[in-house]
Short mmCIF file of C-alpha atoms in Angstrom, two decimals:
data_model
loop_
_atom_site.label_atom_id
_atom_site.label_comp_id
_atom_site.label_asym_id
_atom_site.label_seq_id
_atom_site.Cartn_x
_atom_site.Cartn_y
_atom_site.Cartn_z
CA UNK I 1 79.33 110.25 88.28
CA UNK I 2 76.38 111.82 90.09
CA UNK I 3 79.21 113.49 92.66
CA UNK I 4 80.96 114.99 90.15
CA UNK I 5 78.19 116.52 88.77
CA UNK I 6 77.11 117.80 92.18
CA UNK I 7 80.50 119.52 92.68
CA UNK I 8 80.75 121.07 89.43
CA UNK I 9 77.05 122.69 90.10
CA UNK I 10 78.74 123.90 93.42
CA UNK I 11 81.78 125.31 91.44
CA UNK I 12 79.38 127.00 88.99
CA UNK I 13 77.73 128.49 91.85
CA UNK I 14 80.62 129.88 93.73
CA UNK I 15 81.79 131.36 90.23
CA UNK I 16 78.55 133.43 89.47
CA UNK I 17 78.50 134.73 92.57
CA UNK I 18 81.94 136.01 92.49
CA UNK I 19 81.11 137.85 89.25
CA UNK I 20 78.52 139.41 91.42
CA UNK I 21 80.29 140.20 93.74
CA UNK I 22 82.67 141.97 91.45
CA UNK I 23 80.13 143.68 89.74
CA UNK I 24 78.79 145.21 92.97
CA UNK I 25 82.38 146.33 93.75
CA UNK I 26 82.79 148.01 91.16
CA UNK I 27 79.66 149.95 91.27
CA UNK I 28 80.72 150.68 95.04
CA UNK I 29 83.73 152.19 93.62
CA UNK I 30 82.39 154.32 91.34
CA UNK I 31 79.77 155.42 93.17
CA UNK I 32 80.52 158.90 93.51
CA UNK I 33 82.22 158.76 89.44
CA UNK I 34 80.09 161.43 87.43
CA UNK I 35 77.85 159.72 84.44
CA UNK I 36 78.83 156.17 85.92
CA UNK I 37 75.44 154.17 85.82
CA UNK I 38 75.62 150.57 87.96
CA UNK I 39 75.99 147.40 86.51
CA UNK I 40 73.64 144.96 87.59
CA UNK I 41 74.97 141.00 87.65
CA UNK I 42 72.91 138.71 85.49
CA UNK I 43 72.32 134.93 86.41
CA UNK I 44 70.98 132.61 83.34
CA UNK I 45 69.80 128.67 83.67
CA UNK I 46 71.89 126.57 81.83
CA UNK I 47 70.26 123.29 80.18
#
């Protein structure tokens, strides 16, 4: 059971990053948009 646990912290991981990864794309293109303010990614612990 302890495997399956490990991989789905591993998936978890790879998915919050790609949500920051978005998030800094998007601020990348709208860099030069007037009034655009970034977006900064947020990571939480889960219990």
């Amino acid at each position: 059971m302890t495997g399956f646990l490990g991989l789905d912290i591993a998936l978890r991981s790879l998915m919050a990053h790609q949500q920051a990864m978005e998030v800094v794309s998007h601020n990348i293109a709208n860099v030069n948009t007037p009034g655009y303010s970034r977006q900064r990614p947020v990571f939480t612990a889960e219990a």
